[in-house]
Coordinates of C-alpha atoms and ligand atoms in Angstrom, one line a residue:
Chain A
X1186 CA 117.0 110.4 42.9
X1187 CA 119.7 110.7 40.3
X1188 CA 121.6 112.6 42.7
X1189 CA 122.1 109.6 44.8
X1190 CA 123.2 107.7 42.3
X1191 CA 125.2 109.9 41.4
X1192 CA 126.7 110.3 45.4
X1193 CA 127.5 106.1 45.5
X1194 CA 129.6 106.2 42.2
X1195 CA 131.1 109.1 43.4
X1196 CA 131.6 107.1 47.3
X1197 CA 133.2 104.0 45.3
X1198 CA 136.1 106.3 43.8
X1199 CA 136.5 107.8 47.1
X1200 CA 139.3 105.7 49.3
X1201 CA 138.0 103.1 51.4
X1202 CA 138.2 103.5 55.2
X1203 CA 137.4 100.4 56.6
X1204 CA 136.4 97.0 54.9
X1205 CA 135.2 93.5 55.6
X1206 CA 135.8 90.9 53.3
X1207 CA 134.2 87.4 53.6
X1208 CA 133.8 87.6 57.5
X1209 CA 132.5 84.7 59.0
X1210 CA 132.0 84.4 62.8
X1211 CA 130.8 81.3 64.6
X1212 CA 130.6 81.5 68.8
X1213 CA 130.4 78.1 68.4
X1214 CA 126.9 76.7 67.6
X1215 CA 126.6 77.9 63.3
X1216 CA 127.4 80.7 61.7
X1217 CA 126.1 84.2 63.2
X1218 CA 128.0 86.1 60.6
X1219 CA 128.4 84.1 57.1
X1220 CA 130.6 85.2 54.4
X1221 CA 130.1 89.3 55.1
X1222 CA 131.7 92.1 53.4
X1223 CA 131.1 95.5 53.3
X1224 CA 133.2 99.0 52.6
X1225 CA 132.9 101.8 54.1
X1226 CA 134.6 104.9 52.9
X1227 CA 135.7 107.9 54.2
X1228 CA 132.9 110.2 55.0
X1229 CA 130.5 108.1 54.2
X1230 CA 127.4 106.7 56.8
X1231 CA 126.4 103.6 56.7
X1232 CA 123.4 102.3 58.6
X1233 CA 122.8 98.6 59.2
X1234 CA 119.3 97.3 60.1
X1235 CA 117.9 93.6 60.5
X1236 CA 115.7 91.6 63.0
X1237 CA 116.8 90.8 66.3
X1238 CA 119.6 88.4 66.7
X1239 CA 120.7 88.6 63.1
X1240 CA 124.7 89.5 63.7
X1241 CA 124.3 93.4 63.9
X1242 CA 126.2 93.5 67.2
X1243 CA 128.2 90.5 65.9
X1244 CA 129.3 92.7 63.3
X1245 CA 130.1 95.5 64.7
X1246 CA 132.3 93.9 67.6
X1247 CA 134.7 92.0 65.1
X1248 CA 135.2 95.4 63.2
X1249 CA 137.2 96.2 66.2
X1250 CA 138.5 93.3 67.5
X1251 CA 135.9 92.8 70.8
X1252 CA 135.2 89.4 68.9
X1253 CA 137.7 87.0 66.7
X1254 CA 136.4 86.0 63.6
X1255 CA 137.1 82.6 62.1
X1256 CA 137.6 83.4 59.0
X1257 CA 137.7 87.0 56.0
X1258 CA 139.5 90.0 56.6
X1259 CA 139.6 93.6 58.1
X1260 CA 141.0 96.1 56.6
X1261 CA 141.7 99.2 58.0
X1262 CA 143.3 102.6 56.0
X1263 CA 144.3 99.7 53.7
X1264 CA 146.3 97.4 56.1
X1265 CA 145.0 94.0 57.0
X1266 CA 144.4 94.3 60.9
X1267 CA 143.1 90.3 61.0
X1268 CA 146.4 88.7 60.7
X1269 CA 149.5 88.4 62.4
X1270 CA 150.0 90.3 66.2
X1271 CA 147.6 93.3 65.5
X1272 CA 147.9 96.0 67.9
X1273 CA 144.3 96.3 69.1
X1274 CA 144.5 99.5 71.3
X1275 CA 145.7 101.3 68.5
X1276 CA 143.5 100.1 65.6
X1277 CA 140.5 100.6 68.3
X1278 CA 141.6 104.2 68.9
X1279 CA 141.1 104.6 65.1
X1280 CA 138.0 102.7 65.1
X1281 CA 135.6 104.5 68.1
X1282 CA 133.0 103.0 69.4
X1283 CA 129.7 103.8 71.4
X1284 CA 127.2 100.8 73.4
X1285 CA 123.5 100.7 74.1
X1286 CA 124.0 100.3 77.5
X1287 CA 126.6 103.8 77.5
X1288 CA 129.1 102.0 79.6
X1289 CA 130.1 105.5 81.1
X1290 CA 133.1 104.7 84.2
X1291 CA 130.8 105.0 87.3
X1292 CA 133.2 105.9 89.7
X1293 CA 134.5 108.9 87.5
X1294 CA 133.2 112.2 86.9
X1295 CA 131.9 112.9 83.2
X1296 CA 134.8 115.0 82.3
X1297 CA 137.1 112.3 84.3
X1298 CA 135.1 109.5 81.7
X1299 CA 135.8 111.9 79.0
X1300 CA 139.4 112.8 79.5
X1301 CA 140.8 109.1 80.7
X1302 CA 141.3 107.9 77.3
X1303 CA 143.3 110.5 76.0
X1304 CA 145.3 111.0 78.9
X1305 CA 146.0 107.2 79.8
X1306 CA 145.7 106.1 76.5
X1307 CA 147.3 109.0 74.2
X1308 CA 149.6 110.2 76.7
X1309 CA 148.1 113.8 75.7
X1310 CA 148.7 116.4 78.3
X1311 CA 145.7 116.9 81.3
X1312 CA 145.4 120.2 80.8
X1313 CA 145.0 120.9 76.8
X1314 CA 142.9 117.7 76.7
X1315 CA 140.2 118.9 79.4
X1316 CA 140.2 122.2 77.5
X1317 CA 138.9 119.8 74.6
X1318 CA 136.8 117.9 76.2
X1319 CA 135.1 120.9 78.0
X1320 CA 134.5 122.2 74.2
X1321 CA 133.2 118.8 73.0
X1322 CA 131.1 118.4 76.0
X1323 CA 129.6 122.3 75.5
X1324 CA 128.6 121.2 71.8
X1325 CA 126.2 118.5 73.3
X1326 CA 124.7 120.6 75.9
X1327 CA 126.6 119.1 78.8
X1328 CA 128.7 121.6 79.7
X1329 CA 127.3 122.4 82.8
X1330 CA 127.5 118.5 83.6
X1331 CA 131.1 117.9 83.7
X1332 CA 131.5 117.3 87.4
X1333 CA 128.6 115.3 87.7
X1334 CA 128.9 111.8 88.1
X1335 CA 127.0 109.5 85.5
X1336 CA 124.6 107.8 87.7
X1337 CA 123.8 111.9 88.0
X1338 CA 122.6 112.0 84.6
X1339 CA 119.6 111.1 82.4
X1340 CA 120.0 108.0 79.8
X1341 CA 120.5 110.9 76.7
X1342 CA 122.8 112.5 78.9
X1343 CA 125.0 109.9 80.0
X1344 CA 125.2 108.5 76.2
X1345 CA 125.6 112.2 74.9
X1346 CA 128.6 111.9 77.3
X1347 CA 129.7 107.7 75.8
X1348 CA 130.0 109.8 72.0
X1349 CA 132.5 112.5 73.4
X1350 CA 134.4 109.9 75.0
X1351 CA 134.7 108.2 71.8
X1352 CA 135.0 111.8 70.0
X1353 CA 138.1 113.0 71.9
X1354 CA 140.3 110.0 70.7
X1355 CA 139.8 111.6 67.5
X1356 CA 138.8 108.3 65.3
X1357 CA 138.7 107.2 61.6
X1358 CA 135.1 106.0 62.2
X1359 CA 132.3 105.5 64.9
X1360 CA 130.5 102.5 65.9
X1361 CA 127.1 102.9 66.8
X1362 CA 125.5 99.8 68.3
X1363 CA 121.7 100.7 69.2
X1364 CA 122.3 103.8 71.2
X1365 CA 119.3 104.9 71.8
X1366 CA 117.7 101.2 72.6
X1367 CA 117.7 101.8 76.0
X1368 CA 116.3 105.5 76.2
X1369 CA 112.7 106.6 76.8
X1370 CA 111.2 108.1 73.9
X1371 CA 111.8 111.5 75.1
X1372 CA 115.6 111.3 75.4
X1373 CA 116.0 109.7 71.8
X1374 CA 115.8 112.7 69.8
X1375 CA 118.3 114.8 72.0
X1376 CA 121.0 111.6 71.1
X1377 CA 120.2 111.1 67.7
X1378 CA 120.5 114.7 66.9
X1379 CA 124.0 114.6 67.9
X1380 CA 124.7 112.1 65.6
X1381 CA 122.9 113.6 63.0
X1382 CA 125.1 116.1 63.2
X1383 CA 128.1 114.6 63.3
X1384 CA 127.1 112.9 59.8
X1385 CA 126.8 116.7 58.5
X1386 CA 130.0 117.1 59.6
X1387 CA 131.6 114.5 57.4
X1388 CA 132.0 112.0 60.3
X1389 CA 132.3 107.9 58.9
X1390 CA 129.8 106.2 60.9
X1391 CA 128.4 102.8 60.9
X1392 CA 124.8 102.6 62.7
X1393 CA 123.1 99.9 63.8
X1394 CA 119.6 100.9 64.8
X1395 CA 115.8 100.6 64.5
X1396 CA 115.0 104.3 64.1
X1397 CA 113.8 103.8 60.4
X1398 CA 113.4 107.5 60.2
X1399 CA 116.5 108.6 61.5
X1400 CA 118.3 105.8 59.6
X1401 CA 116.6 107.3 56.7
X1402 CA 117.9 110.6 57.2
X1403 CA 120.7 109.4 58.1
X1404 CA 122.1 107.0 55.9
X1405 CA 124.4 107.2 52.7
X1406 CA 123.9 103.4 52.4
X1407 CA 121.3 101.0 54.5
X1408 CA 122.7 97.6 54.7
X1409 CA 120.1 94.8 55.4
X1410 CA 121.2 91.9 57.2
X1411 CA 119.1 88.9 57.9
X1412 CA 120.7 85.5 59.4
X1413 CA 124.4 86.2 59.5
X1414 CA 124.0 87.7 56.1
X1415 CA 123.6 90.6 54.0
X1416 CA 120.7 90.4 52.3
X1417 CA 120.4 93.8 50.5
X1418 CA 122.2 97.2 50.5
X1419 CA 120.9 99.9 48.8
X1420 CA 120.3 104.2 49.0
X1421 CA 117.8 104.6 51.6
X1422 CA 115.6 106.2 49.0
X1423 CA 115.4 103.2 47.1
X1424 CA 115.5 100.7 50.2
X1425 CA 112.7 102.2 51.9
X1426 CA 110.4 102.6 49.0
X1427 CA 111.1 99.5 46.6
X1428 CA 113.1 96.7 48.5
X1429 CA 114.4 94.5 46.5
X1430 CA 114.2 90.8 48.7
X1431 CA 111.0 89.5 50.1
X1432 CA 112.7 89.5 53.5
X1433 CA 113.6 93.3 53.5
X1434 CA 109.6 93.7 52.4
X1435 CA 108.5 91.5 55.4
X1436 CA 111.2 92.9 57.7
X1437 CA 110.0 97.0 56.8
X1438 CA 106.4 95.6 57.1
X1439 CA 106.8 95.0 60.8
X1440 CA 107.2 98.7 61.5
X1441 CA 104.2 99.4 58.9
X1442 CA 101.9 97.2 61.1
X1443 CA 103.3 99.2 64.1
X1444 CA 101.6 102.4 62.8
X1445 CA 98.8 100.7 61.7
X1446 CA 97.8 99.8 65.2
X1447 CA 98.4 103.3 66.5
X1448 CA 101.9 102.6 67.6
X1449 CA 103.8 105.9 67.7
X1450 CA 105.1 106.6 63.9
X1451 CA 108.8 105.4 63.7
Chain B
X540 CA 138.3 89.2 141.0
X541 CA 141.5 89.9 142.1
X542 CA 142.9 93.5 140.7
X543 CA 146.3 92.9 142.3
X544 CA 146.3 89.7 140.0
X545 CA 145.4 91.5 137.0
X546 CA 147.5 94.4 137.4
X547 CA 150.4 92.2 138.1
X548 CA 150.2 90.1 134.8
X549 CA 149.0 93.4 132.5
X550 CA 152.1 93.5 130.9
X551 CA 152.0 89.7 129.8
X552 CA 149.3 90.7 128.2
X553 CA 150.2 93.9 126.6
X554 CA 153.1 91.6 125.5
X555 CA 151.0 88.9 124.1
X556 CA 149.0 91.3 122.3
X557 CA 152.1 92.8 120.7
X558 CA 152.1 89.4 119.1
X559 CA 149.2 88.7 117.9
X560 CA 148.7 92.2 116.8
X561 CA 152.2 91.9 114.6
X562 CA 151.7 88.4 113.8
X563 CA 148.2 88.9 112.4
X564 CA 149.1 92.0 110.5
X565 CA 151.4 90.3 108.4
X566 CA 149.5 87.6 108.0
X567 CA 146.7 90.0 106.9
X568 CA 149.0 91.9 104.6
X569 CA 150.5 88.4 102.9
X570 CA 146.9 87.3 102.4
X571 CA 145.6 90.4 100.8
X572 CA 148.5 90.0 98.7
X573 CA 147.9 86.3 97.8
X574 CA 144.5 87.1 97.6
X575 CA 144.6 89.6 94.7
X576 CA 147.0 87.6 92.9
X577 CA 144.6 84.4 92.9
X578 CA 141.9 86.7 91.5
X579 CA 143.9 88.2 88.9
X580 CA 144.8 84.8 88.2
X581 CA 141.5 83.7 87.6
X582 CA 140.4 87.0 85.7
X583 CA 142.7 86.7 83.3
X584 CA 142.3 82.8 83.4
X585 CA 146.2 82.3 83.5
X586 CA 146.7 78.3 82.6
X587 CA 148.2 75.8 85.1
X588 CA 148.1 78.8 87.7
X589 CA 144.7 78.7 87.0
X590 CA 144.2 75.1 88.6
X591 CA 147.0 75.4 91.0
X592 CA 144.7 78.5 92.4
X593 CA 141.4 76.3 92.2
X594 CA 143.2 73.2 94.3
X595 CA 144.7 75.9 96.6
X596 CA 141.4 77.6 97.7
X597 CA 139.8 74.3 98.2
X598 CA 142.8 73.0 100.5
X599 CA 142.8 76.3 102.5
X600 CA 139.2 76.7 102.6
X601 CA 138.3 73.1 104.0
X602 CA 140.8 72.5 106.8
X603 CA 140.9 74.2 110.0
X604 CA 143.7 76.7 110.6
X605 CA 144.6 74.1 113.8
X606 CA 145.6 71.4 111.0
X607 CA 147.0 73.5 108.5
X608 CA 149.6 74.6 112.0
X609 CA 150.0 71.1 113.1
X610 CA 151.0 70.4 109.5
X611 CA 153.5 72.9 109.4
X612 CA 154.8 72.9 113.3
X613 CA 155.3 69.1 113.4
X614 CA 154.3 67.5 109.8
X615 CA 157.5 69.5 108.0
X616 CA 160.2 68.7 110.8
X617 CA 159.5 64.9 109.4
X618 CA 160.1 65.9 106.1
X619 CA 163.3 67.6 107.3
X620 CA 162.2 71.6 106.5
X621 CA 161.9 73.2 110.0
X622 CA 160.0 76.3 110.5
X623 CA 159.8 78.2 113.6
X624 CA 156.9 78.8 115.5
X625 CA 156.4 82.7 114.2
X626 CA 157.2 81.4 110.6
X627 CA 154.7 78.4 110.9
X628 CA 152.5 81.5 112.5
X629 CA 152.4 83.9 109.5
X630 CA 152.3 80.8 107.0
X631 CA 149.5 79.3 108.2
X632 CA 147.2 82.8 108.5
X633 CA 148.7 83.7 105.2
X634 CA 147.3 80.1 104.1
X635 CA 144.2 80.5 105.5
X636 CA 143.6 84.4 104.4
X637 CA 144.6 84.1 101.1
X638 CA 141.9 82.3 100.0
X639 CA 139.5 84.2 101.9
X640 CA 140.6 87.5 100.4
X641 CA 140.8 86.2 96.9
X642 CA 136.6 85.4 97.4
X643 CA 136.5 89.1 98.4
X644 CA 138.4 90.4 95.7
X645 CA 136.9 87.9 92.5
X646 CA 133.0 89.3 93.7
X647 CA 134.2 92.5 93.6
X648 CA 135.9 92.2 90.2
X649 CA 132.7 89.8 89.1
X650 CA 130.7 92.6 89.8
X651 CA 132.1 95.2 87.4
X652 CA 130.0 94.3 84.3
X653 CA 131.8 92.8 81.1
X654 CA 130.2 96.0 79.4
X655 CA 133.1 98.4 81.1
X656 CA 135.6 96.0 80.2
X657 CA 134.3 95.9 77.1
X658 CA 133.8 99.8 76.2
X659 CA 137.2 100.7 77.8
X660 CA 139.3 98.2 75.5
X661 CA 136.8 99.8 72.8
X662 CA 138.6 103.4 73.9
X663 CA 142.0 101.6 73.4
X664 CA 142.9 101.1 76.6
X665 CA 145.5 97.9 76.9
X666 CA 144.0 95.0 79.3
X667 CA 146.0 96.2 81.9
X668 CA 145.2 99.6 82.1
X669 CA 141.2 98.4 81.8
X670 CA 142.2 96.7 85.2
X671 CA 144.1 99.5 86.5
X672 CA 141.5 102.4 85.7
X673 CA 137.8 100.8 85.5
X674 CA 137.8 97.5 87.3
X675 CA 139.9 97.6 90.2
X676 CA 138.6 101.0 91.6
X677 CA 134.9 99.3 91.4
X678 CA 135.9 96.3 92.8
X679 CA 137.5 97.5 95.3
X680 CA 134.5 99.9 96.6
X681 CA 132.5 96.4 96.1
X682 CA 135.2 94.4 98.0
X683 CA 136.0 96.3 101.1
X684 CA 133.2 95.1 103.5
X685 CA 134.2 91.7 102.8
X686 CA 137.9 92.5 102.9
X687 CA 137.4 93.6 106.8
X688 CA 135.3 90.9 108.0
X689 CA 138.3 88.8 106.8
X690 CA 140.8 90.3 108.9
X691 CA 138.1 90.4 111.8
X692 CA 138.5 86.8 111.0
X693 CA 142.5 86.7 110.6
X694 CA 142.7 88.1 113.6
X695 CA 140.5 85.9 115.7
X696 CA 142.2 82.5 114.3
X697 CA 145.7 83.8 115.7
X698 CA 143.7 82.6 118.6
X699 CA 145.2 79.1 117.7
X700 CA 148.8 80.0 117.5
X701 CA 149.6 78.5 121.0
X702 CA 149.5 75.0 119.5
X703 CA 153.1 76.3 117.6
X704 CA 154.4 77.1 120.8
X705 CA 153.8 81.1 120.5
X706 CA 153.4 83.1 123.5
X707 CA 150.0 84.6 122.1
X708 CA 147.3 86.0 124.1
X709 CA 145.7 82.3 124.7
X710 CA 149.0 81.0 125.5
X711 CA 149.0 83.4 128.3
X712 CA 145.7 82.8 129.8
X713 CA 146.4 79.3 129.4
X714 CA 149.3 79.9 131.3
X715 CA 147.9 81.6 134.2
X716 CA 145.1 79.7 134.5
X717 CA 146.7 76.8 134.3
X718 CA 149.7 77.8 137.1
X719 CA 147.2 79.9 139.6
X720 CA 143.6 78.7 139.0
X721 CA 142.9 82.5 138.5
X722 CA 140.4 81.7 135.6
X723 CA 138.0 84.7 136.2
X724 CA 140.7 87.0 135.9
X725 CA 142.7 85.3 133.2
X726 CA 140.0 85.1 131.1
X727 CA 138.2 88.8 131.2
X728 CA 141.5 90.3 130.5
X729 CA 141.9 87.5 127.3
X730 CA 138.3 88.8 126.4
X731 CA 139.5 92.7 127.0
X732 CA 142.8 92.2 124.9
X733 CA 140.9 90.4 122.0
X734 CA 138.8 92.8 122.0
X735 CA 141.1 96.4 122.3
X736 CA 142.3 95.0 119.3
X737 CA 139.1 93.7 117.2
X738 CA 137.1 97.5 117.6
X739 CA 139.2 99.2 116.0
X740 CA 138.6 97.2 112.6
X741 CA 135.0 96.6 113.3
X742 CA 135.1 100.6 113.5
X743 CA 137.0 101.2 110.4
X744 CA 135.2 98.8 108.7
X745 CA 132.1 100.0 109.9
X746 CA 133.0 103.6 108.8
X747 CA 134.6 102.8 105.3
X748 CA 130.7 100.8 104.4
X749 CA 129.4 103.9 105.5
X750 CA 131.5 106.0 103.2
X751 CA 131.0 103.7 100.1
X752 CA 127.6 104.1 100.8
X753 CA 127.4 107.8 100.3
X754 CA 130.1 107.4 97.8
X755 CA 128.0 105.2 95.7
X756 CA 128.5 105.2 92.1
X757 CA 126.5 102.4 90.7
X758 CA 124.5 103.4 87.1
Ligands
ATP2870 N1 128.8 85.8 73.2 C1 127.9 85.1 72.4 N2 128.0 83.7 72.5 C2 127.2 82.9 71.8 N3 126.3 83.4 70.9 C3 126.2 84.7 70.8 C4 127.0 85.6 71.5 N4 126.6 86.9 71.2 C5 125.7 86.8 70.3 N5 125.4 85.5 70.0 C6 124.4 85.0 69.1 O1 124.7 85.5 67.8 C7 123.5 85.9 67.1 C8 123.7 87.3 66.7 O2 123.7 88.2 67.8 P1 123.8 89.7 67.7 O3 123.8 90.2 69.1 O4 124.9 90.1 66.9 O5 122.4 90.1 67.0 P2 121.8 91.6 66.8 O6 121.5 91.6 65.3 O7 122.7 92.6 67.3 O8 120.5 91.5 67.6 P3 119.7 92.7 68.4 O9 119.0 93.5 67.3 O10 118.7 91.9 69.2 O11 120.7 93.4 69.1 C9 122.4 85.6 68.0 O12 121.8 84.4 67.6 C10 123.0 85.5 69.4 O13 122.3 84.6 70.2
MG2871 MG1 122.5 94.0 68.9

């Protein structure tokens, strides 16, 4: 236990990667995000958990410019990438990111979806990149999968496939919206064990997910968020055994309940 | 049926069919063109073009390629702009077409979910590239059976030309029919002409479904 407090003084003199400062983001009918901040420094995993609806994905998508916010700041390797003409390709090659839904390019092969971005985007040449990718794609077991096409592929397959994509650009920090929402149960373990890995590795990571267990494991820092806002943020240690908030309580007793009633053990 | 009659006016034919054949083509061609346009209009949801597009595909959509010629044929002159009866020809399929292939192209681009836009821009590619590497190439795949049946159709409404004065194929079996009552004859080569030159797009058509069909992609 001392250790990790220990580990988050030692994270706040570390430099800070990516930061949001008084973010608030409206589609239009009320606040979905109001008045968020967070750092995230280098190295450092940071897993974001809440109930449905409350601005996880929000979030996520205006760190990297998918959605505008109305107001706050992001700032990136200490730059301000909010205001003024930002150059959004670039900051989003910086900042990767990976979808539930594994958005893999249909009509290209995996090594094609893997490669495309480099070589289109970067400008890197064919040949040194596809010796890269074939590395990247061997770590996660998919080696033997490169000419396939995605539809091809299993759901842990095809999103082992969406995190070398976003690998290969070689990025600051990874997004992680709910990647293994849309897997069977089998598949989850095979995906998360990638990124677990990738943590080990010193990757910066932002999750968003409802594997408590993995997020547990996981995690340097869980952030609770609950109606656009964050509620509580804390070691997982400490967040998973004495939350602070009533809501955090209420929100881990719905996975409780879950076991309770013989639900598989999350 | 008279075979001396129809080999004798063969070449009129041959001739007419040169014209409807080059005639339609470039319609086809300028309307594919205008049609892609209009949709990347409305993709990108370019202002004023925007609306300029909506008005257009409702003006070409709801009056008959017959109108939209007599508009240009004898409705310009008025107005002092003269166009000739080829010009008025290619205008008015290119008219017509445009907004025909625009529909094609806008549900194949509507059919390439937001998600790919979305994870490609999230892998830094600029918006054009996004369109040049992930949606047109599914669009298209979505597109080209719809794409076809529109130049089946193009090709059929040059059927109308004669109206402008153009020696098409229905110009000529008017012609005949109308100078030596030989209406059996005139007509089953009209229906044999129209129809050397519809096959062969049916066919491709027909063939390209088939290959997108193996070729299919989808998740
Ligand atoms: N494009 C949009 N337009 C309008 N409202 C939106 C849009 N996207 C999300 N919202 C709303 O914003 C709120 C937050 O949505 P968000 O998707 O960020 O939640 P979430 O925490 O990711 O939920 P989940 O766990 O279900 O994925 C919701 O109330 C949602 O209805
Ligand atoms: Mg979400």
């Amino acid at each position: 236990m001392e250790d990790s407090i220990d580990e988050v003084n030692h994270m706040a003199e570390q430099s800070i990667l990516l930061e949001a400062k008084n973010i608030v983001k409206d589609y239009g009918q009320g606040r979905v995000l109001d008045d968020v901040s967070l750092q995230i420094h280098k190295g450092e995993v940071i897993v974001l958990i809440g109930p449905s609806g409350c601005g996880k994905s929000t979030f996520l998508r205006c760190m990297n410019g998918l959605e505008q916010i109305q107001s706050g700041q992001i700032v990136l390797d200490g730059e301000v990438i909010t205001e003024g003409k930002t150059d959004w390709p670039s900051v989003r090659q910086k900042i990767g990111m990976v979808f539930q839904n594994y958005e893999l390019f249909p009509h290209k092969t995996v090594l094609d979806n893997v490669i495309l971005g480099p070589v289109k985007v970067q400008g890197r040449d064919k040949k040194e990149v596809t010796k890269e990718a074939e590395k990247l794609l061997e770590r996660v077991g998919l080696l033997e999968k490169k000419d396939a096409f995605p539809r091809q592929l299993s759901g842990g397959q095809k999103q082992r496939v969406a995190i070398v994509r976003a690998l290969i650009l070689k990025p600051e920090i990874l997004l992680f919206d709910e990647v293994t929402a849309a897997l069977d149960p089998e598949m989850v373990r095979e995906v998360l064990d990638v990124i677990l890995e990738l943590a080990a590795e010193g990757y910066t990571m932002l999750i968003v997910t409802h594997e408590m267990q993995f997020a547990k494991a996981v995690a340097d820092k869980i952030v609770f968020i609950d109606g656009g806002k964050i509620v509580e943020s804390d070691t997982p240690e400490k967040f998973f055994t004495q939350p602070k908030t009533d809501r955090a309580r209420r929100f881990l007793n719905t996975f409780i309940y879950e076991k309770e009633t013989g639900g598989e053990k999350l | 049926m008279d075979t001396e009659f129809i080999a004798e006016y063969i070449p009129l034919y041959v001739e007419a069919s040169r014209l409807t054949i080059s005639i339609g083509l470039i319609g086809i061609v300028l309307s594919l063109i205008v049609g892609l346009l209009i949709a990347f209009i409305q993709y990108f949801k370019v202002p004023v073009l925007r609306q300029i597009a909506a008005v257009y595909i409702e003006l070409s959509r709801n009056t008959p390629l017959l109108v939209q010629l007599f508009f240009l044929y004898f409705g310009l002159p008025k107005a002092g702009i003269s166009i000739s009866s080829e010009g008025c020809a290619i205008i008015g399929l290119c008219f017509l077409g445009g907004s025909y292939m625009a529909e094609a192209f806008r549900s194949g681009i509507e059919s390439v979910g937001k998600g790919q836009e979305e994870s490609a821009l999230a892998l830094g590619f600029q918006r054009s590239q996004v369109v040049r590497y992930v949606i047109l190439p599914q669009a298209l795949s979505v597109s080209i059976p719809a794409l076809c049946a529109n130049m089946n159709f193009l090709v059929k409404e040059t059927s109308v030309f004669s109206v402008v004065a153009l020696a098409d194929l229905m110009y000529v079996a008017k012609d005949l029919i109308g100078l030596y009552y030989k209406t059996d004859e005139a007509l089953l080569m009209l229906v044999i002409s129209y129809l050397i030159i519809l096959l062969p797009i049916s066919i491709l058509a027909a063939l390209l479904e088939r290959r997108l069909r193996y070729a299919e992609f989808g998740n």
